[in-house]
XYZ file of N, CA and C in Angstrom:
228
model
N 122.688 113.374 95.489
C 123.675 114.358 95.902
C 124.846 113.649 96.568
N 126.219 113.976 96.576
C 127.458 113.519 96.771
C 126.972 113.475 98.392
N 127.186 114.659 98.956
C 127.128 114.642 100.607
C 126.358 113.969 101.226
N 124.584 113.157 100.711
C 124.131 112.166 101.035
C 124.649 111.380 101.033
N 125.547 110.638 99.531
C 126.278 109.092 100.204
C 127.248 109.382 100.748
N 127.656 109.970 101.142
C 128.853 110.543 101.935
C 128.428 109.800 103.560
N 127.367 110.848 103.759
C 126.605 110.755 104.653
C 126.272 109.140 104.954
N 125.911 108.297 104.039
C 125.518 107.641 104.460
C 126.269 106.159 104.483
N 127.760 106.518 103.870
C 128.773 105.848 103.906
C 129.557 105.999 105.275
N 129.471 107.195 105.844
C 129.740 107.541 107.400
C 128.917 106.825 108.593
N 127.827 106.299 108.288
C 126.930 106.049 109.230
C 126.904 104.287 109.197
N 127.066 103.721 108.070
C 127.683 102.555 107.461
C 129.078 102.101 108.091
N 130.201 103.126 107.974
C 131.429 102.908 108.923
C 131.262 102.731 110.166
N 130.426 103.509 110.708
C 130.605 103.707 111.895
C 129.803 102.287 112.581
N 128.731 102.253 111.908
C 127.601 100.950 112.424
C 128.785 99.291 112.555
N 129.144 99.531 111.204
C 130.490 98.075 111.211
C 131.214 98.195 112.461
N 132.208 99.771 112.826
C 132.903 99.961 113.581
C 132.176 99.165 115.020
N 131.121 99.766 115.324
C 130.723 99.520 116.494
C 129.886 98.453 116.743
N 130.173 97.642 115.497
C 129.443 96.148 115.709
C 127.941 96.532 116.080
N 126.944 96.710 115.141
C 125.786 97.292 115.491
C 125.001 95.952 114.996
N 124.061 95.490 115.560
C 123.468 94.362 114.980
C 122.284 94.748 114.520
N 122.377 94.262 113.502
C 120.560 94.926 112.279
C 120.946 96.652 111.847
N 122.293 96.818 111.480
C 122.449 98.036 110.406
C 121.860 99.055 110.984
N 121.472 99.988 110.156
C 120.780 101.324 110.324
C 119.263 100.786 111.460
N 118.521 99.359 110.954
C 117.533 99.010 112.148
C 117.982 98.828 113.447
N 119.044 98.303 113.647
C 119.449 98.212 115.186
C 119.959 99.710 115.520
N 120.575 100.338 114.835
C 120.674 101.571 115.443
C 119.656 102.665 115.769
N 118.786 102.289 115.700
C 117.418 103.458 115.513
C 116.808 102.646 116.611
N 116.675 101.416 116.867
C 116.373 100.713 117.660
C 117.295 101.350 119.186
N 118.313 101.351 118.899
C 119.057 101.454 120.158
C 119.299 103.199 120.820
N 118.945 103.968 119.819
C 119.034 105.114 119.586
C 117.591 106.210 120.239
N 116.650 105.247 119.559
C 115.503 105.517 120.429
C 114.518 106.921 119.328
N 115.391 106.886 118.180
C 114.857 106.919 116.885
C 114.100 106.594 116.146
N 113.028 106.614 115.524
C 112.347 105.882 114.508
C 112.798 105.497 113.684
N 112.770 104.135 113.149
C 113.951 103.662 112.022
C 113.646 104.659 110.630
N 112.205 105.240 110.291
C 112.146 105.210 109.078
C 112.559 106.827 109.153
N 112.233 107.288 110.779
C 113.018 108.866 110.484
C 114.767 108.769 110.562
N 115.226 107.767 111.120
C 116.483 108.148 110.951
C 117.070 107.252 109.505
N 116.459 106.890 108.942
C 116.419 106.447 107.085
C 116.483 107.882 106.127
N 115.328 108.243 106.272
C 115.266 109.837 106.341
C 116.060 110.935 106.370
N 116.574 110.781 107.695
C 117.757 112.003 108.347
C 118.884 111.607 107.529
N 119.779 110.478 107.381
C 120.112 110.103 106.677
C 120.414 109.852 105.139
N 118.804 110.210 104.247
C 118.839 110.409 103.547
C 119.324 111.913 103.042
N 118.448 112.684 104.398
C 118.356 114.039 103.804
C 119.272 114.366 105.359
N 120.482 114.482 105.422
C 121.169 114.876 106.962
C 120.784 116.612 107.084
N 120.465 117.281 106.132
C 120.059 118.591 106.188
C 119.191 118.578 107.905
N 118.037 117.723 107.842
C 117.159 117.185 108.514
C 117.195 117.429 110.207
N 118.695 116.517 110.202
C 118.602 115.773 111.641
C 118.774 117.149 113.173
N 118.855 116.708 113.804
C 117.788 117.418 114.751
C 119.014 117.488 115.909
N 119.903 118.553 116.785
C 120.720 118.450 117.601
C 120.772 116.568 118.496
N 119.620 116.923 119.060
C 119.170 115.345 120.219
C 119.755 113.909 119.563
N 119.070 114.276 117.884
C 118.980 113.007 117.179
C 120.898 112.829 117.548
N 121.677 113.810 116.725
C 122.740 113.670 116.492
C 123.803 112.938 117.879
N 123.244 114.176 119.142
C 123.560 113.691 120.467
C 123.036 111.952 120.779
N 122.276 111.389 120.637
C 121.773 110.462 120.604
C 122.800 109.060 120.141
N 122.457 109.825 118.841
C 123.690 109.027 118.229
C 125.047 108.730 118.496
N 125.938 109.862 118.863
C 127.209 110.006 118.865
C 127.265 109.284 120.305
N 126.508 108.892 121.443
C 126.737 108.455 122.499
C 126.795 106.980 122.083
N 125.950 106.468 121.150
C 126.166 104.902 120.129
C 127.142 104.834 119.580
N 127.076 105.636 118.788
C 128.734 105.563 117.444
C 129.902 106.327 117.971
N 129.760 106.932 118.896
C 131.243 108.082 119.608
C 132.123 108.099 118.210
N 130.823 109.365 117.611
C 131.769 110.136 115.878
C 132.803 110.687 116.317
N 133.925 110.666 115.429
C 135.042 111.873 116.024
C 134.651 113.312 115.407
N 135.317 113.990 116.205
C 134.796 115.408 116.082
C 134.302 116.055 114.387
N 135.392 115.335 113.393
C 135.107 115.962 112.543
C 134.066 115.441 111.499
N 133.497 114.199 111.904
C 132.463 113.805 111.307
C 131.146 114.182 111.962
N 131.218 114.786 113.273
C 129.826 115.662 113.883
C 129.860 117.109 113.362
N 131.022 118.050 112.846
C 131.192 118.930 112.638
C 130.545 118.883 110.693
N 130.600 117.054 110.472
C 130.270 117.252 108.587
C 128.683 117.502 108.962
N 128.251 116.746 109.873
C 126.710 116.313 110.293
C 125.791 117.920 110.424
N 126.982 118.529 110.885
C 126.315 119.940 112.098
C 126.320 121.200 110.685
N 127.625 121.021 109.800
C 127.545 121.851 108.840
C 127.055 121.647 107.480
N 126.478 120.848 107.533
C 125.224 120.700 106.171
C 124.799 121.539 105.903
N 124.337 121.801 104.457
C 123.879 123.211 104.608
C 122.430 122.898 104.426
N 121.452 123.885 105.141
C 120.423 123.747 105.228
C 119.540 124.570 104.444
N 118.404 123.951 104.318
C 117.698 124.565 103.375
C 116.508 125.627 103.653
């Protein structure tokens, strides 16, 4: 599905942006995430969980309108 790599081209920017060491593993690491659930969330962002997102955005500080792509996924 388009909005997965979307998704996961956003999370990719942002990891470079913020100089994250070990990719999607250091961020789950630092995040306090399970790497293979936030692989997961990621895969499927339908998924992710308010906390997870809060979690995150205090690591990556998303701008508004990439928490607003995260928040309006449509769910299943």
């Amino acid at each position: 599905m388009k909005t997965e790599r979307e998704i996961y081209w956003l999370f990719q920017d942002y990891i470079i942006k913020n100089r994250i060491d070990g990719g999607v593993k250091g961020l789950a690491d630092m995040s306090g995430i399970k790497y293979a659930t936030l692989n997961k969330r990621i895969e499927h962002p339908e998924l992710f969980r308010s906390y997870e997102i809060k979690a995150l955005d205090e690591i990556l500080h998303f701008e508004t309108r990439d928490i607003l792509r995260l928040v309006n996924i449509e769910r299943v």
